[in-house]
Amino acid sequence: MLPQRIIEQLIAIVGESRLLLEADDLKRFGVDRTTLWQAAPCGVVLPGTVEEVQSIVRLANQCNLAIVPSGGRTGLSGGAVAKDGELVVALDRMNQVIEFNPMDRSVTVGAGMITGQLQQFAEEQGLFYPVDFASSGSSQVGGNIATNAGGIKVIKYGMTRNWVVGLKVVNGAGDVIELNKGLAKNNTGYDLRHLFIGSEGTLGLICEATIQLARAPLESSVMVLGIENFAEIVDVLACFSHDLDLSAFEFFSQLALEKVVAHRGHAVPFQTETAFYALLEFEHSSPEIVDKAMALFEHCLDKGWVMDGVISQSLSQAKNLWKLREDISETLWQWQPYKNDISVRISRMADFLGEVDQLVMEQYPDFEIIWYGHIGDGNLHLNILKPELLSVDQFHNKCVNVSTDIGQLLAKYEGSVSAEHGVGLLKKDYLHYSRSAVEMDMMRSIKRAFDPNHIMNPGKLFD
Ligand code: MLT
Ligand code: ZN
């Protein structure tokens, strides 16, 4: 419960209608997509300007009130969960285009802008915002930056980090800081902008972002290929990426395909059933590039890596093929999946796949395991579906043990326990498999420098 005196001060900052205290609002704003924690914030505040954000942070420092920054709440690691009476600061109202600069090809937007609206804005200017993922219709730019969101085009365009050329933030001490100011080149010491990218709300609140836009992409084609052996997906990737400039190389298992087809009513890509499918996309300026892709496909068939395949003949066919991959995450929610979001270097992927597959088969003989992910980036999503008979707690306890085994395997392969979803509450116990004790200490020191009173998203990333 917020004391009356703080309620009055918050109302003085944002106005009465922008402080939400009703149970329904607390529930809605206090969680992300995870289901392990209950929302229990003390209130939700909706500032409309950077100055209001600053006043809220200053007040929180005076009253020792913890803040959870909230974007579109599409996160998968509990990074935006307010379970311990924190104040949620939601930037939904700060969603405007602030400045578009055609010469720089950059746009400054409020952190509450929906990712899909930024993509749309870029398209209207004849440009392109290339960070894309299934939740782009509801995730917000600030949340994308705070988690350094990846998605389906990282192989060509990189992660969110690559596209952020400026940030306006309020740090945990309540200072407004402008970071990098849209510059393409700026060698003036530590680049604090990059500390905020991926900081998961632990250093401060991202209020505005200047985003570099790309040139509009060329026409693209999508291929789906049927592959029988897990490790051979990597052979197919090596073959295609050697000769083609791929804009995506994704994969999913037959079980993932079955679920999506059953629950979304999509058509299968072809009749041959294989254990795995790779979905790849490439942009082309001439028919020769498509011919080259077909020759690579033939080569993979001859090698016995690929059993069957299809290439899109139209934009709508390309979109339908993409749905087979993009709709997996949403389809699986009904099974309350235990999600893993792991990565290793591509060159180590084939060996890692063999070991992780073996481990999972031994440890989860009775569970339904769904594989998919961005294999072109070395990023696997391993989803374990909750059997109906197990309670959420029983299920979670079983999965936690295997996460430890996977963590150890990742340490051996020098991989990451979180390739793109972030650490949040869900993975902080496994962070040490990817980060050394010295790194952890340095991260804690950095947090202290930005957030001396430890009010920003406490308990996320590390304790
Ligand atoms: C995806 O690749 O579909 C997203 O990261 C979401 C998920 O892993 O469920
Ligand atoms: Zn993903």
PDB file of C-alpha atoms and ligand atoms in Angstrom, residues 325 374 381 420-421, ligand 2:
ATOM      1  CA  ARG A 325       7.829 -20.253 -37.276  1.00  0.00           C
ATOM      2  CA  HIS A 374      17.386 -18.661 -34.480  1.00  0.00           C
ATOM      3  CA  HIS A 381      14.795 -22.028 -27.776  1.00  0.00           C
ATOM      4  CA  GLU A 420      17.975 -12.682 -26.304  1.00  0.00           C
ATOM      5  CA  HIS A 421      15.190 -12.820 -23.685  1.00  0.00           C
TER       6      HIS A 421
HETATM    7 ZN    ZN B   2      13.607 -15.880 -30.147  1.00  0.00          ZN
END
